[in-house]
Amino acid sequence: MPRSKTIRKAVLPVAGFGTRVLPATKAIPKEMLPVFDRPAIDYVVAEAREAGIEHIVFVTGRNKGAIEDYFDHAFELEHSLQAKGKTAILAEVEAARLPAGTSSFVRQQAPNGLGHAVWCARDVVGDEPFAVLLPDVLIMGQPGCLKQMVDAYETVGGNLIAVDPVAPEQVSSFGVIAPDGVADGPLTRMKGMVEKPKREEAPSLLRITGRYILQPAIFDKLAAQKPGAGGEIQLTDAMAALMAEEAFHAFQFSGRSYDCGDKIGYLAATVAFALNNPALSAEARQTLQTALNEAATSRS
Ligand code: UTP
């Protein structure tokens, strides 16, 4: 039976510069950019909590204070909404708050890479398996992607990496997994990963998608990891080292992912979440249709 301790903690690395979405991120953390009616990171925290995560470790850096404030009390605002009887929106504001003592903020003094950011959370995570969620990747799924992964983890244990299919003509833009045998439902045993392979050399069309369940042994690998691509400590390199010792499975989630760290991915997420909003979907659809019609008319 594989070792399978409950996944109680999730690491959300938020210390990057967000250069691909500049100038929007010059003064605002990328993770706080609104995706329709809430910051991107709100969706990711909700996904973590739906999966049973009890404690969230944010790995932050300079200029990321807005994230801490977002998940805290906003006393004057809440008091004012209360006094004005704006109870519906007050409930939404309050729902964003994390319960006392269920979050930690650790500092990554310089953005030395995703692997380094995860390593910065080592003392707070301790000696137990944990989840990593990249907050610029939004996944629309029912249930959420991490909940699907936690359910799969309870049967298979080890380390899990979320993947979703990518078109052959796009595979050279992503990191993909190298399978070790055939898929068993959503799970595929892995033997490696390849970053941005040529189309004809890609070992699979399953790209790595920003959600992980990792065993704590990853921290030793990260501590020993030399800088890789871009001179940064890469999580992928440390996972490859751990793969020699521990089982890794790719998990093909059901749902759709959006890369909000990229301008067009961000646009796609905003449109999708607007269309998915129970209260405003119809109006959003109408607005988008009008915008498309107007753009088509002005072009012709
Ligand atoms: P990205 O590479 O997508 O974020 O990392 P980035 O570095 O902010 O983006 P660009 O390339 O400059 O546009 C995925 C997540 O990991 C965090 C980022 O904040 C993002 O949420 N990250 C990345 C860190 O916390 N520290 C790092 O050193 C690198």
Coordinates of C-alpha atoms in Angstrom, one line a residue, residues 150-250:
V150 CA -6.5 14.5 -3.7
D151 CA -9.1 11.8 -4.4
A152 CA -6.7 10.0 -6.8
Y153 CA -3.8 10.5 -4.3
E154 CA -5.8 8.5 -1.7
T155 CA -5.6 5.5 -4.0
V156 CA -2.2 5.8 -5.6
G157 CA -0.1 7.8 -3.1
G158 CA 3.4 9.1 -4.1
N159 CA 3.7 12.3 -6.2
L160 CA 1.1 13.6 -8.6
I161 CA 1.4 16.2 -11.4
A162 CA -1.7 17.6 -13.1
V163 CA -1.6 17.5 -16.9
D164 CA -3.9 18.4 -19.7
P165 CA -3.8 17.5 -23.4
V166 CA -2.0 19.9 -25.8
A167 CA -2.3 20.0 -29.6
P168 CA 0.8 18.6 -31.4
E169 CA 1.5 22.0 -33.0
Q170 CA 1.7 23.7 -29.6
V171 CA 3.7 21.0 -27.7
S172 CA 7.0 22.8 -28.2
S173 CA 5.8 25.7 -26.0
F174 CA 5.2 23.5 -22.9
G175 CA 6.7 21.0 -20.4
V176 CA 5.3 17.6 -21.1
I177 CA 5.5 14.3 -19.3
A178 CA 7.3 11.1 -20.4
P179 CA 4.9 8.2 -19.7
D180 CA 6.1 4.9 -18.3
G181 CA 3.5 2.6 -19.8
V182 CA -0.1 3.2 -20.7
A183 CA -2.7 5.3 -18.8
D184 CA -4.9 3.8 -16.1
G185 CA -7.9 6.1 -16.3
P186 CA -6.7 9.6 -15.5
L187 CA -3.4 8.3 -14.1
T188 CA -0.2 7.7 -16.0
R189 CA 2.9 6.4 -14.3
M190 CA 5.8 8.8 -15.3
K191 CA 9.4 8.2 -16.0
G192 CA 10.4 11.8 -16.8
M193 CA 9.5 15.3 -18.1
V194 CA 10.7 17.2 -21.1
E195 CA 10.7 21.0 -21.3
K196 CA 9.6 22.4 -24.7
P197 CA 10.3 19.4 -26.9
K198 CA 10.3 19.5 -30.7
R199 CA 7.0 18.2 -32.0
E200 CA 8.5 15.1 -33.4
E201 CA 10.4 14.3 -30.2
A202 CA 7.7 14.9 -27.7
P203 CA 7.2 11.9 -25.4
S204 CA 3.5 12.7 -24.9
L205 CA 0.9 15.4 -25.6
L206 CA 0.2 15.8 -21.9
R207 CA 1.5 19.2 -20.6
I208 CA 2.3 20.0 -17.0
T209 CA -0.4 22.4 -15.7
G210 CA 0.4 24.0 -12.4
R211 CA -1.0 21.7 -9.7
Y212 CA 1.2 19.2 -7.8
I213 CA 1.0 16.8 -4.9
L214 CA 4.5 16.3 -3.6
Q215 CA 6.2 14.2 -0.9
P216 CA 8.4 16.2 1.6
A217 CA 11.5 14.6 0.2
I218 CA 11.3 17.2 -2.6
F219 CA 12.8 19.7 -0.2
D220 CA 16.1 17.9 0.0
K221 CA 16.2 17.7 -3.8
L222 CA 15.5 21.4 -4.0
A223 CA 18.1 22.2 -1.4
A224 CA 20.7 20.4 -3.5
Q225 CA 19.4 21.7 -6.8
K226 CA 21.8 23.8 -9.0
P227 CA 20.3 26.6 -11.1
G228 CA 18.8 25.3 -14.3
A229 CA 17.0 27.0 -17.2
G230 CA 17.2 30.8 -17.0
G231 CA 19.6 30.5 -14.1
E232 CA 16.7 29.7 -11.8
I233 CA 16.1 26.8 -9.3
Q234 CA 13.6 24.8 -11.3
L235 CA 10.9 22.7 -9.6
T236 CA 11.0 20.4 -12.6
D237 CA 14.6 19.5 -12.1
A238 CA 14.1 18.6 -8.5
M239 CA 11.0 16.5 -9.4
A240 CA 13.1 14.7 -12.0
A241 CA 15.7 13.9 -9.3
L242 CA 13.0 12.6 -6.9
M243 CA 11.5 10.5 -9.7
A244 CA 14.6 8.2 -9.4
E245 CA 13.5 7.3 -5.9
E246 CA 9.7 7.8 -5.6
A247 CA 6.7 7.1 -7.8
F248 CA 5.3 10.0 -9.9
H249 CA 1.9 9.9 -11.7
A250 CA 0.6 12.3 -14.2

